[in-house]
Amino acid sequence: MRKRNMHQSQQRILVIYRVNQFSKKLAGVWHKLLGQLQGFADAGMEVYALYMSLGSQHLARVDHGELSVVKQWQPIAVETEKQQFWQHATEAAEYCKADVVYCRYDKMYEQPCLAQFAAALPKQQQQLCIEFATFPYTQEIQDQAKINADCRNRQLLLQHVDFVFSTQFSPEIDGKPNHFFSNQLAKAFLDNSSDSKHGLVLQQRLNLISVANVSFWHGFDRVLQGLRAYYDKHQSDDVHYYIAGTGDELARLQERSRQLQLDNVVHFLGFQTHQQLNQLYGTMSVGIAGLGLHRKGLSENCALKVREYLANGLPVVKSTFDRALAQCSWTLDVSADDHPLDIDAVREFVLKADNAGECREQIRQFAKRELSWKKHAQLVQQALSGVTL
C-alpha cells in the first residue's frame, strides 16, 4: 500500500483519462471527467488532470473550475498515442507530486501500457486508484484474442493498484476489493441545465428523446417497434421521437425507421452541442435511456445520460436497476428484454408526472440534491483514509 503524506494540508490528486477533449464520439466521457474534477475540488482536494487535446497531451491544474495547462507533449501520432500517453503519465505524476493517482481504465489489447505505468509509480508515495466505467465489459468486445490479452494485462495492472472503483455492485473485481459508485453530474452542469417552465406535454404532443453515441446495446430499436405498434392502434401523430448523436448503429436505426414508415414521427438530429441540447431538452417530454443493456449482460447501470435528463427536468424511461434512483418517483422502469416499448404506458407515465404541476423544477431539484460528483469524491476520500464504506 502506498502511503500519502498525512502532514500535507491539502491532498493532491491527478485524474487521468485517455480521452480527447474535442472528441464528438466521447463528448459524454469528457463531460464526466470535468464533473469529477470539480467534484474533487469541491471536496477540498488540489486537482490535476491529464488528457488529450487534438494532437497534444495536456497536464492541467483545476483553478476555480477552469483547466489551466501546466505542461504539454506534442505532437502525438494517432498510431502511437496509447503508448506515448501512458509513458508521459509517469512524467505527469512526478511533475505534480500527486498523493493520489486516479485513472479511468484503458483496455490493453496489445501492450500493457497502463500496467507498465502503474508499475513505474513510486511505491511509497502515491496511492493508485483505477476506475472501471463499465464492468464486466467483455460483451462489448467481439474479438476473443483481444478479450484474452486484456484480461492478462488487467491482472498485471491490479498487482500495483490500491483501490478499485466501479459502477458494478460487486464486492471485488479480479480479487481486488471494489468500491461501488454511481455516475453523477458536475455542479456547473446542474446549475446551467435547461430552465424551461413548460409542462411536459407541449401542444398535446409527447416528445421522446435519446442522446447517445448510438450502439446496438442502447436498444433504441425497441422504441421504433413500440411506435409502430402505437400508431397501428392510434390515428393521431401525438408522439414523436428524437435521437441526438452519431454512432455505429445510427444508419441501421435510420433504415429501420424507414422500413416501419415512421419518418414523420422519428427525427435523427445528429451530434448536438451542450448548448443545443439545453434548448432541445426544454421542448421534450421524457428522456429514453438505453433499453438494451441486457444485450451486453448488464442488469444494473448508472448511466450519465439518465442523470442529464433528470438535471434538465425530464422524467426518464429505463430498463436497468439504478441504485441512486431507487427512490426516485420520476423514472419508469420497463422490462430488460427485446420487446417493443409500450408507448401507451410511457404516455400515461408522462401525463401523470405533468399533472403533478411544476414537475420540471421538482425533477431538477432532485438532481441537484442527489446527483453531484462531490459525493463520489467523498467516497474516494473515505476509501483512501481507510474509513469503512
mmCIF file of C-alpha atoms in Angstrom:
data_model
loop_
_atom_site.group_PDB
_atom_site.id
_atom_site.type_symbol
_atom_site.label_atom_id
_atom_site.label_comp_id
_atom_site.label_asym_id
_atom_site.label_seq_id
_atom_site.Cartn_x
_atom_site.Cartn_y
_atom_site.Cartn_z
ATOM 1 C CA MET A 1 0.000 0.000 0.000
ATOM 2 C CA ARG A 2 1.374 3.371 -0.989
ATOM 3 C CA LYS A 3 1.276 5.970 1.765
ATOM 4 C CA ARG A 4 0.499 9.617 1.378
ATOM 5 C CA ASN A 5 1.995 12.377 3.478
ATOM 6 C CA MET A 6 -0.532 12.817 6.287
ATOM 7 C CA HIS A 7 1.044 16.132 7.277
ATOM 8 C CA GLN A 8 0.195 17.746 3.973
ATOM 9 C CA SER A 9 -2.697 20.165 4.486
ATOM 10 C CA GLN A 10 -4.374 19.556 1.126
ATOM 11 C CA GLN A 11 -4.418 16.219 -0.633
ATOM 12 C CA ARG A 12 -3.306 16.406 -4.256
ATOM 13 C CA ILE A 13 -4.924 14.168 -6.874
ATOM 14 C CA LEU A 14 -4.041 13.536 -10.512
ATOM 15 C CA VAL A 15 -7.016 12.309 -12.569
ATOM 16 C CA ILE A 16 -6.064 10.550 -15.802
ATOM 17 C CA TYR A 17 -8.449 9.912 -18.692
ATOM 18 C CA ARG A 18 -7.123 8.943 -22.128
ATOM 19 C CA VAL A 19 -9.882 10.923 -23.823
ATOM 20 C CA ASN A 20 -9.670 13.831 -26.272
ATOM 21 C CA GLN A 21 -11.442 16.972 -25.141
ATOM 22 C CA PHE A 22 -12.579 17.662 -28.724
ATOM 23 C CA SER A 23 -13.931 14.176 -29.474
ATOM 24 C CA LYS A 24 -17.589 14.227 -30.505
ATOM 25 C CA LYS A 25 -17.838 10.459 -30.046
ATOM 26 C CA LEU A 26 -16.593 10.680 -26.449
ATOM 27 C CA ALA A 27 -18.149 14.021 -25.525
ATOM 28 C CA GLY A 28 -20.053 12.386 -22.676
ATOM 29 C CA VAL A 29 -16.845 10.916 -21.232
ATOM 30 C CA TRP A 30 -15.156 14.327 -21.417
ATOM 31 C CA HIS A 31 -18.019 15.955 -19.514
ATOM 32 C CA LYS A 32 -17.817 13.176 -16.943
ATOM 33 C CA LEU A 33 -14.125 13.971 -16.453
ATOM 34 C CA LEU A 34 -14.907 17.668 -15.963
ATOM 35 C CA GLY A 35 -17.567 16.753 -13.420
ATOM 36 C CA GLN A 36 -15.238 14.501 -11.458
ATOM 37 C CA LEU A 37 -12.516 17.162 -11.442
ATOM 38 C CA GLN A 38 -14.898 19.731 -9.987
ATOM 39 C CA GLY A 39 -16.225 17.185 -7.502
ATOM 40 C CA PHE A 40 -12.710 16.514 -6.173
ATOM 41 C CA ALA A 41 -12.082 20.261 -5.967
ATOM 42 C CA ASP A 42 -15.371 20.831 -4.127
ATOM 43 C CA ALA A 43 -14.289 18.121 -1.668
ATOM 44 C CA GLY A 44 -11.199 20.182 -0.808
ATOM 45 C CA MET A 45 -8.534 18.487 -2.915
ATOM 46 C CA GLU A 46 -5.891 20.089 -5.133
ATOM 47 C CA VAL A 47 -6.712 18.680 -8.568
ATOM 48 C CA TYR A 48 -4.704 17.985 -11.726
ATOM 49 C CA ALA A 49 -5.929 16.334 -14.933
ATOM 50 C CA LEU A 50 -4.121 14.507 -17.739
ATOM 51 C CA TYR A 51 -5.921 14.116 -21.083
ATOM 52 C CA MET A 52 -5.598 14.515 -24.861
ATOM 53 C CA SER A 53 -6.303 17.732 -26.738
ATOM 54 C CA LEU A 54 -6.311 17.194 -30.513
ATOM 55 C CA GLY A 55 -2.728 16.042 -31.249
ATOM 56 C CA SER A 56 -1.337 17.100 -27.883
ATOM 57 C CA GLN A 57 -1.358 15.667 -24.388
ATOM 58 C CA HIS A 58 -2.132 18.169 -21.627
ATOM 59 C CA LEU A 59 -1.478 18.227 -17.914
ATOM 60 C CA ALA A 60 -3.712 20.873 -16.365
ATOM 61 C CA ARG A 61 -4.435 22.210 -12.921
ATOM 62 C CA VAL A 62 -8.033 22.885 -11.925
ATOM 63 C CA ASP A 63 -8.341 26.547 -10.875
ATOM 64 C CA HIS A 64 -11.794 27.855 -9.936
ATOM 65 C CA GLY A 65 -13.480 25.397 -12.266
ATOM 66 C CA GLU A 66 -11.158 26.089 -15.207
ATOM 67 C CA LEU A 67 -8.363 23.942 -16.682
ATOM 68 C CA SER A 68 -5.024 25.742 -16.596
ATOM 69 C CA VAL A 69 -2.452 23.835 -18.695
ATOM 70 C CA VAL A 70 0.899 23.497 -16.901
ATOM 71 C CA LYS A 71 2.646 21.032 -19.209
ATOM 72 C CA GLN A 72 2.053 19.532 -22.644
ATOM 73 C CA TRP A 73 3.538 16.989 -25.009
ATOM 74 C CA GLN A 74 3.198 17.313 -28.782
ATOM 75 C CA PRO A 75 2.815 16.227 -31.460
ATOM 76 C CA ILE A 76 1.491 12.737 -30.721
ATOM 77 C CA ALA A 77 0.670 10.483 -33.653
ATOM 78 C CA VAL A 78 -2.605 8.581 -33.561
ATOM 79 C CA GLU A 79 -0.789 5.283 -34.194
ATOM 80 C CA THR A 80 1.362 5.615 -31.065
ATOM 81 C CA GLU A 81 -0.990 7.656 -28.881
ATOM 82 C CA LYS A 82 -1.763 4.998 -26.271
ATOM 83 C CA GLN A 83 1.866 4.046 -25.670
ATOM 84 C CA GLN A 84 3.066 7.671 -25.533
ATOM 85 C CA PHE A 85 0.155 8.769 -23.362
ATOM 86 C CA TRP A 86 0.980 6.352 -20.555
ATOM 87 C CA GLN A 87 4.710 6.999 -20.831
ATOM 88 C CA HIS A 88 4.034 10.712 -20.353
ATOM 89 C CA ALA A 89 1.656 9.901 -17.491
ATOM 90 C CA THR A 90 4.651 8.813 -15.416
ATOM 91 C CA GLU A 91 6.235 12.226 -16.010
ATOM 92 C CA ALA A 92 2.980 13.960 -15.157
ATOM 93 C CA ALA A 93 2.619 12.150 -11.816
ATOM 94 C CA GLU A 94 6.171 13.151 -10.899
ATOM 95 C CA TYR A 95 5.668 16.739 -12.117
ATOM 96 C CA CYS A 96 2.620 17.469 -9.965
ATOM 97 C CA LYS A 97 3.793 15.367 -6.963
ATOM 98 C CA ALA A 98 0.362 13.779 -6.648
ATOM 99 C CA ASP A 99 -0.572 11.917 -3.463
ATOM 100 C CA VAL A 100 -3.310 10.091 -5.339
ATOM 101 C CA VAL A 101 -3.427 8.974 -8.984
ATOM 102 C CA TYR A 102 -6.934 8.187 -10.227
ATOM 103 C CA CYS A 103 -7.112 6.537 -13.675
ATOM 104 C CA ARG A 104 -10.014 5.581 -15.902
ATOM 105 C CA TYR A 105 -9.320 2.042 -17.108
ATOM 106 C CA ASP A 106 -7.820 1.871 -20.605
ATOM 107 C CA LYS A 107 -8.225 -1.524 -22.296
ATOM 108 C CA MET A 108 -4.941 -3.287 -23.091
ATOM 109 C CA TYR A 109 -5.322 -5.444 -26.205
ATOM 110 C CA GLU A 110 -1.660 -5.289 -27.174
ATOM 111 C CA GLN A 111 0.991 -3.713 -24.960
ATOM 112 C CA PRO A 112 0.178 -3.464 -21.218
ATOM 113 C CA CYS A 113 0.660 0.335 -21.266
ATOM 114 C CA LEU A 114 -1.479 1.130 -18.229
ATOM 115 C CA ALA A 115 0.066 -1.748 -16.248
ATOM 116 C CA GLN A 116 3.554 -0.506 -17.077
ATOM 117 C CA PHE A 117 2.595 2.987 -15.889
ATOM 118 C CA ALA A 118 1.238 1.582 -12.625
ATOM 119 C CA ALA A 119 4.423 -0.422 -12.034
ATOM 120 C CA ALA A 120 6.541 2.715 -12.524
ATOM 121 C CA LEU A 121 4.816 4.795 -9.828
ATOM 122 C CA PRO A 122 6.804 5.287 -6.601
ATOM 123 C CA LYS A 123 5.501 2.588 -4.282
ATOM 124 C CA GLN A 124 5.578 4.559 -1.007
ATOM 125 C CA GLN A 125 4.495 7.979 -2.286
ATOM 126 C CA GLN A 126 1.330 7.679 -4.348
ATOM 127 C CA GLN A 127 -1.905 5.764 -3.956
ATOM 128 C CA LEU A 128 -3.256 4.365 -7.217
ATOM 129 C CA CYS A 129 -6.985 4.134 -7.960
ATOM 130 C CA ILE A 130 -8.459 2.514 -11.060
ATOM 131 C CA GLU A 131 -11.988 3.247 -12.216
ATOM 132 C CA PHE A 132 -13.901 0.783 -14.363
ATOM 133 C CA ALA A 133 -16.612 2.815 -16.060
ATOM 134 C CA THR A 134 -18.315 -0.470 -17.019
ATOM 135 C CA PHE A 135 -17.730 -3.953 -15.643
ATOM 136 C CA PRO A 136 -17.956 -6.590 -16.933
ATOM 137 C CA TYR A 137 -17.345 -5.238 -20.415
ATOM 138 C CA THR A 138 -16.269 -8.308 -22.396
ATOM 139 C CA GLN A 139 -19.542 -8.445 -24.345
ATOM 140 C CA GLU A 140 -18.582 -5.106 -25.901
ATOM 141 C CA ILE A 141 -15.521 -6.803 -27.465
ATOM 142 C CA GLN A 142 -16.067 -9.105 -30.451
ATOM 143 C CA ASP A 143 -12.517 -10.496 -30.716
ATOM 144 C CA GLN A 144 -11.733 -13.318 -28.263
ATOM 145 C CA ALA A 145 -7.986 -12.780 -28.670
ATOM 146 C CA LYS A 146 -8.445 -9.178 -27.530
ATOM 147 C CA ILE A 147 -10.504 -10.304 -24.541
ATOM 148 C CA ASN A 148 -7.785 -12.754 -23.506
ATOM 149 C CA ALA A 149 -4.988 -10.207 -23.906
ATOM 150 C CA ASP A 150 -6.861 -7.548 -21.944
ATOM 151 C CA CYS A 151 -7.640 -9.997 -19.141
ATOM 152 C CA ARG A 152 -3.959 -10.988 -18.814
ATOM 153 C CA ASN A 153 -2.805 -7.384 -18.827
ATOM 154 C CA ARG A 154 -5.511 -6.355 -16.336
ATOM 155 C CA GLN A 155 -4.132 -8.940 -13.922
ATOM 156 C CA LEU A 156 -0.679 -7.369 -14.302
ATOM 157 C CA LEU A 157 -2.150 -3.948 -13.608
ATOM 158 C CA LEU A 158 -4.088 -4.896 -10.494
ATOM 159 C CA GLN A 159 -0.922 -6.087 -8.751
ATOM 160 C CA HIS A 160 0.004 -2.400 -8.427
ATOM 161 C CA VAL A 161 -3.449 -0.957 -7.654
ATOM 162 C CA ASP A 162 -4.511 0.200 -4.196
ATOM 163 C CA PHE A 163 -8.222 0.865 -4.835
ATOM 164 C CA VAL A 164 -10.756 -0.164 -7.469
ATOM 165 C CA PHE A 165 -13.900 1.884 -8.138
ATOM 166 C CA SER A 166 -16.662 0.788 -10.490
ATOM 167 C CA THR A 167 -20.343 1.109 -11.276
ATOM 168 C CA GLN A 168 -20.661 -2.650 -10.720
ATOM 169 C CA PHE A 169 -22.190 -3.527 -7.346
ATOM 170 C CA SER A 170 -19.789 -6.356 -6.551
ATOM 171 C CA PRO A 171 -17.539 -6.891 -3.513
ATOM 172 C CA GLU A 172 -14.477 -7.399 -5.692
ATOM 173 C CA ILE A 173 -13.125 -7.278 -9.233
ATOM 174 C CA ASP A 174 -10.417 -9.783 -10.157
ATOM 175 C CA GLY A 175 -9.688 -10.319 -6.478
ATOM 176 C CA LYS A 176 -9.405 -6.611 -5.631
ATOM 177 C CA PRO A 177 -11.931 -5.026 -3.235
ATOM 178 C CA ASN A 178 -14.340 -2.958 -5.289
ATOM 179 C CA HIS A 179 -15.905 0.338 -4.193
ATOM 180 C CA PHE A 180 -19.236 0.874 -5.923
ATOM 181 C CA PHE A 181 -20.140 4.363 -7.152
ATOM 182 C CA SER A 182 -22.896 5.897 -9.234
ATOM 183 C CA ASN A 183 -22.193 8.248 -12.104
ATOM 184 C CA GLN A 184 -23.049 11.815 -11.177
ATOM 185 C CA LEU A 185 -23.059 15.305 -12.705
ATOM 186 C CA ALA A 186 -20.885 18.389 -12.406
ATOM 187 C CA LYS A 187 -22.195 21.213 -10.251
ATOM 188 C CA ALA A 188 -21.732 23.598 -13.192
ATOM 189 C CA PHE A 189 -23.860 21.305 -15.364
ATOM 190 C CA LEU A 190 -26.567 21.122 -12.714
ATOM 191 C CA ASP A 191 -26.525 24.906 -12.302
ATOM 192 C CA ASN A 192 -26.732 25.544 -16.051
ATOM 193 C CA SER A 193 -29.264 22.977 -17.172
ATOM 194 C CA SER A 194 -32.447 23.801 -19.039
ATOM 195 C CA ASP A 195 -34.693 26.152 -17.043
ATOM 196 C CA SER A 196 -37.801 25.545 -19.126
ATOM 197 C CA LYS A 197 -41.042 26.234 -17.279
ATOM 198 C CA HIS A 198 -43.223 24.498 -19.886
ATOM 199 C CA GLY A 199 -45.265 21.474 -18.995
ATOM 200 C CA LEU A 200 -44.142 18.093 -20.282
ATOM 201 C CA VAL A 201 -46.961 17.878 -22.814
ATOM 202 C CA LEU A 202 -46.495 20.546 -25.476
ATOM 203 C CA GLN A 203 -49.478 21.339 -27.692
ATOM 204 C CA GLN A 204 -50.996 17.932 -26.852
ATOM 205 C CA ARG A 205 -47.846 16.190 -28.112
ATOM 206 C CA LEU A 206 -45.297 13.992 -26.356
ATOM 207 C CA ASN A 207 -41.680 14.367 -27.428
ATOM 208 C CA LEU A 208 -39.370 11.489 -26.522
ATOM 209 C CA ILE A 209 -35.588 11.999 -26.657
ATOM 210 C CA SER A 210 -32.499 9.795 -26.580
ATOM 211 C CA VAL A 211 -28.960 11.207 -26.669
ATOM 212 C CA ALA A 212 -26.103 8.785 -27.284
ATOM 213 C CA ASN A 213 -23.176 7.605 -29.331
ATOM 214 C CA VAL A 214 -25.628 5.073 -30.699
ATOM 215 C CA SER A 215 -24.753 1.386 -30.289
ATOM 216 C CA PHE A 216 -26.816 -1.816 -30.571
ATOM 217 C CA TRP A 217 -26.944 -2.121 -26.784
ATOM 218 C CA HIS A 218 -28.784 1.195 -26.446
ATOM 219 C CA GLY A 219 -31.844 -0.687 -27.661
ATOM 220 C CA PHE A 220 -33.431 2.299 -29.385
ATOM 221 C CA ASP A 221 -34.898 -0.139 -31.933
ATOM 222 C CA ARG A 222 -37.320 -1.104 -29.143
ATOM 223 C CA VAL A 223 -38.704 2.452 -29.237
ATOM 224 C CA LEU A 224 -39.162 2.297 -33.013
ATOM 225 C CA GLN A 225 -41.015 -1.005 -32.739
ATOM 226 C CA GLY A 226 -43.142 0.449 -29.947
ATOM 227 C CA LEU A 227 -44.022 3.494 -32.029
ATOM 228 C CA ARG A 228 -45.094 1.292 -34.935
ATOM 229 C CA ALA A 229 -47.374 -0.709 -32.611
ATOM 230 C CA TYR A 230 -48.743 2.536 -31.116
ATOM 231 C CA TYR A 231 -49.597 4.058 -34.481
ATOM 232 C CA ASP A 232 -51.161 0.822 -35.669
ATOM 233 C CA LYS A 233 -53.742 1.470 -32.900
ATOM 234 C CA HIS A 234 -53.951 5.285 -32.931
ATOM 235 C CA GLN A 235 -54.614 7.582 -35.881
ATOM 236 C CA SER A 236 -53.054 10.763 -34.462
ATOM 237 C CA ASP A 237 -49.354 11.728 -34.593
ATOM 238 C CA ASP A 238 -49.122 12.870 -30.979
ATOM 239 C CA VAL A 239 -45.902 11.036 -30.013
ATOM 240 C CA HIS A 240 -42.559 11.956 -31.627
ATOM 241 C CA TYR A 241 -39.101 10.510 -31.026
ATOM 242 C CA TYR A 242 -35.841 12.480 -31.322
ATOM 243 C CA ILE A 243 -32.433 10.779 -31.467
ATOM 244 C CA ALA A 244 -29.423 13.075 -30.970
ATOM 245 C CA GLY A 245 -25.947 11.746 -31.652
ATOM 246 C CA THR A 246 -23.930 9.658 -34.074
ATOM 247 C CA GLY A 247 -22.566 6.128 -33.732
ATOM 248 C CA ASP A 248 -22.145 2.727 -35.347
ATOM 249 C CA GLU A 249 -25.821 1.806 -35.020
ATOM 250 C CA LEU A 250 -27.251 5.042 -36.410
ATOM 251 C CA ALA A 251 -27.516 4.010 -40.074
ATOM 252 C CA ARG A 252 -29.285 0.788 -39.135
ATOM 253 C CA LEU A 253 -31.763 2.706 -36.967
ATOM 254 C CA GLN A 254 -32.475 5.150 -39.779
ATOM 255 C CA GLU A 255 -33.126 2.270 -42.164
ATOM 256 C CA ARG A 256 -35.373 0.577 -39.597
ATOM 257 C CA SER A 257 -37.358 3.798 -39.177
ATOM 258 C CA ARG A 258 -37.934 3.929 -42.932
ATOM 259 C CA GLN A 259 -38.973 0.271 -43.034
ATOM 260 C CA LEU A 260 -41.509 0.900 -40.263
ATOM 261 C CA GLN A 261 -42.784 4.034 -42.063
ATOM 262 C CA LEU A 262 -42.016 6.294 -39.102
ATOM 263 C CA ASP A 263 -40.168 9.074 -40.906
ATOM 264 C CA ASN A 264 -42.829 11.641 -39.984
ATOM 265 C CA VAL A 265 -42.509 10.992 -36.232
ATOM 266 C CA VAL A 266 -38.868 9.891 -35.765
ATOM 267 C CA HIS A 267 -36.232 12.613 -36.086
ATOM 268 C CA PHE A 268 -32.463 11.995 -36.320
ATOM 269 C CA LEU A 269 -30.676 15.159 -35.219
ATOM 270 C CA GLY A 270 -27.002 14.143 -35.416
ATOM 271 C CA PHE A 271 -24.435 15.484 -32.980
ATOM 272 C CA GLN A 272 -25.704 18.299 -30.740
ATOM 273 C CA THR A 273 -23.586 20.634 -28.622
ATOM 274 C CA HIS A 274 -24.273 21.135 -24.929
ATOM 275 C CA GLN A 275 -25.972 24.457 -25.700
ATOM 276 C CA GLN A 276 -28.119 22.902 -28.416
ATOM 277 C CA LEU A 277 -29.146 20.067 -26.096
ATOM 278 C CA ASN A 278 -30.082 22.557 -23.383
ATOM 279 C CA GLN A 279 -32.522 24.243 -25.739
ATOM 280 C CA LEU A 280 -33.784 20.910 -27.015
ATOM 281 C CA TYR A 281 -34.482 19.499 -23.552
ATOM 282 C CA GLY A 282 -36.830 22.419 -22.879
ATOM 283 C CA THR A 283 -39.096 21.163 -25.671
ATOM 284 C CA MET A 284 -39.008 17.471 -24.725
ATOM 285 C CA SER A 285 -41.397 15.419 -22.563
ATOM 286 C CA VAL A 286 -39.328 12.419 -21.434
ATOM 287 C CA GLY A 287 -35.803 11.008 -21.744
ATOM 288 C CA ILE A 288 -35.427 7.441 -23.046
ATOM 289 C CA ALA A 289 -32.385 5.714 -21.565
ATOM 290 C CA GLY A 290 -30.568 2.777 -23.132
ATOM 291 C CA LEU A 291 -33.118 -0.054 -23.257
ATOM 292 C CA GLY A 292 -30.776 -2.788 -24.466
ATOM 293 C CA LEU A 293 -28.135 -3.043 -21.764
ATOM 294 C CA HIS A 294 -29.162 -6.672 -21.217
ATOM 295 C CA ARG A 295 -27.575 -7.279 -24.620
ATOM 296 C CA LYS A 296 -24.172 -6.827 -23.032
ATOM 297 C CA GLY A 297 -25.004 -8.650 -19.838
ATOM 298 C CA LEU A 298 -25.850 -5.705 -17.581
ATOM 299 C CA SER A 299 -28.784 -5.782 -15.163
ATOM 300 C CA GLU A 300 -27.624 -2.727 -13.201
ATOM 301 C CA ASN A 301 -26.424 0.603 -14.517
ATOM 302 C CA CYS A 302 -25.936 4.250 -13.593
ATOM 303 C CA ALA A 303 -25.921 5.990 -16.960
ATOM 304 C CA LEU A 304 -24.772 9.591 -17.197
ATOM 305 C CA LYS A 305 -27.444 10.397 -19.762
ATOM 306 C CA VAL A 306 -30.186 9.380 -17.325
ATOM 307 C CA ARG A 307 -28.781 11.926 -14.879
ATOM 308 C CA GLU A 308 -28.549 14.517 -17.637
ATOM 309 C CA TYR A 309 -32.227 14.073 -18.496
ATOM 310 C CA LEU A 310 -33.204 14.480 -14.828
ATOM 311 C CA ALA A 311 -30.967 17.543 -14.396
ATOM 312 C CA ASN A 312 -32.820 19.122 -17.296
ATOM 313 C CA GLY A 313 -36.217 18.475 -15.752
ATOM 314 C CA LEU A 314 -37.225 15.380 -17.709
ATOM 315 C CA PRO A 315 -38.668 12.155 -16.317
ATOM 316 C CA VAL A 316 -36.885 9.041 -17.581
ATOM 317 C CA VAL A 317 -37.766 5.640 -19.015
ATOM 318 C CA LYS A 318 -35.125 2.986 -18.241
ATOM 319 C CA SER A 319 -34.786 -0.811 -18.192
ATOM 320 C CA THR A 320 -31.950 -1.497 -15.723
ATOM 321 C CA PHE A 321 -31.728 -1.038 -11.962
ATOM 322 C CA ASP A 322 -30.003 2.144 -10.758
ATOM 323 C CA ARG A 323 -29.272 2.258 -7.011
ATOM 324 C CA ALA A 324 -29.032 6.035 -6.853
ATOM 325 C CA LEU A 325 -32.526 6.310 -8.332
ATOM 326 C CA ALA A 326 -34.200 3.514 -6.372
ATOM 327 C CA GLN A 327 -36.427 6.033 -4.558
ATOM 328 C CA CYS A 328 -36.864 8.425 -7.480
ATOM 329 C CA SER A 329 -40.504 8.832 -8.472
ATOM 330 C CA TRP A 330 -39.594 10.405 -11.816
ATOM 331 C CA THR A 331 -38.469 7.192 -13.531
ATOM 332 C CA LEU A 332 -40.463 4.485 -15.306
ATOM 333 C CA ASP A 333 -38.917 1.004 -15.274
ATOM 334 C CA VAL A 334 -39.650 -1.220 -18.255
ATOM 335 C CA SER A 335 -38.650 -4.808 -18.994
ATOM 336 C CA ALA A 336 -34.997 -5.608 -19.790
ATOM 337 C CA ASP A 337 -35.662 -7.577 -22.972
ATOM 338 C CA ASP A 338 -36.151 -7.011 -26.681
ATOM 339 C CA HIS A 339 -39.916 -6.431 -26.618
ATOM 340 C CA PRO A 340 -41.227 -3.203 -28.163
ATOM 341 C CA LEU A 341 -41.521 -0.278 -25.755
ATOM 342 C CA ASP A 342 -45.112 0.211 -24.621
ATOM 343 C CA ILE A 343 -45.751 3.771 -25.785
ATOM 344 C CA ASP A 344 -49.196 3.873 -24.156
ATOM 345 C CA ALA A 345 -47.529 3.173 -20.774
ATOM 346 C CA VAL A 346 -44.945 5.892 -21.432
ATOM 347 C CA ARG A 347 -47.706 8.318 -22.345
ATOM 348 C CA GLU A 348 -49.617 7.533 -19.147
ATOM 349 C CA PHE A 349 -46.439 7.963 -17.071
ATOM 350 C CA VAL A 350 -45.667 11.371 -18.590
ATOM 351 C CA LEU A 351 -49.239 12.631 -18.231
ATOM 352 C CA LYS A 352 -49.276 11.615 -14.561
ATOM 353 C CA ALA A 353 -45.987 13.444 -13.938
ATOM 354 C CA ASP A 354 -47.225 16.508 -15.796
ATOM 355 C CA ASN A 355 -50.384 16.645 -13.700
ATOM 356 C CA ALA A 356 -48.227 16.979 -10.558
ATOM 357 C CA GLY A 357 -47.570 20.627 -11.500
ATOM 358 C CA GLU A 358 -44.165 22.279 -11.910
ATOM 359 C CA CYS A 359 -42.687 18.817 -12.296
ATOM 360 C CA ARG A 360 -39.714 20.025 -14.355
ATOM 361 C CA GLU A 361 -38.483 22.123 -11.440
ATOM 362 C CA GLN A 362 -39.138 19.315 -8.951
ATOM 363 C CA ILE A 363 -37.085 16.910 -11.073
ATOM 364 C CA ARG A 364 -34.247 19.455 -11.394
ATOM 365 C CA GLN A 365 -34.176 19.949 -7.629
ATOM 366 C CA PHE A 366 -33.986 16.184 -7.088
ATOM 367 C CA ALA A 367 -30.957 16.019 -9.409
ATOM 368 C CA LYS A 368 -29.197 18.874 -7.602
ATOM 369 C CA ARG A 369 -29.690 17.189 -4.219
ATOM 370 C CA GLU A 370 -28.775 13.649 -5.180
ATOM 371 C CA LEU A 371 -26.590 13.592 -8.291
ATOM 372 C CA SER A 372 -23.464 15.712 -7.714
ATOM 373 C CA TRP A 373 -19.921 14.388 -8.346
ATOM 374 C CA LYS A 374 -18.895 15.717 -4.938
ATOM 375 C CA LYS A 375 -20.491 12.589 -3.459
ATOM 376 C CA HIS A 376 -18.108 10.415 -5.462
ATOM 377 C CA ALA A 377 -15.105 12.500 -4.401
ATOM 378 C CA GLN A 378 -16.062 11.998 -0.767
ATOM 379 C CA LEU A 379 -16.379 8.243 -1.367
ATOM 380 C CA VAL A 380 -12.826 8.188 -2.771
ATOM 381 C CA GLN A 381 -11.558 10.205 0.201
ATOM 382 C CA GLN A 382 -13.192 7.759 2.619
ATOM 383 C CA ALA A 383 -11.554 4.804 0.899
ATOM 384 C CA LEU A 384 -8.130 6.497 0.900
ATOM 385 C CA SER A 385 -8.374 7.261 4.602
ATOM 386 C CA GLY A 386 -9.412 3.718 5.483
ATOM 387 C CA VAL A 387 -12.976 4.591 6.515
ATOM 388 C CA THR A 388 -15.350 1.644 6.190
ATOM 389 C CA LEU A 389 -17.735 2.309 3.317
#
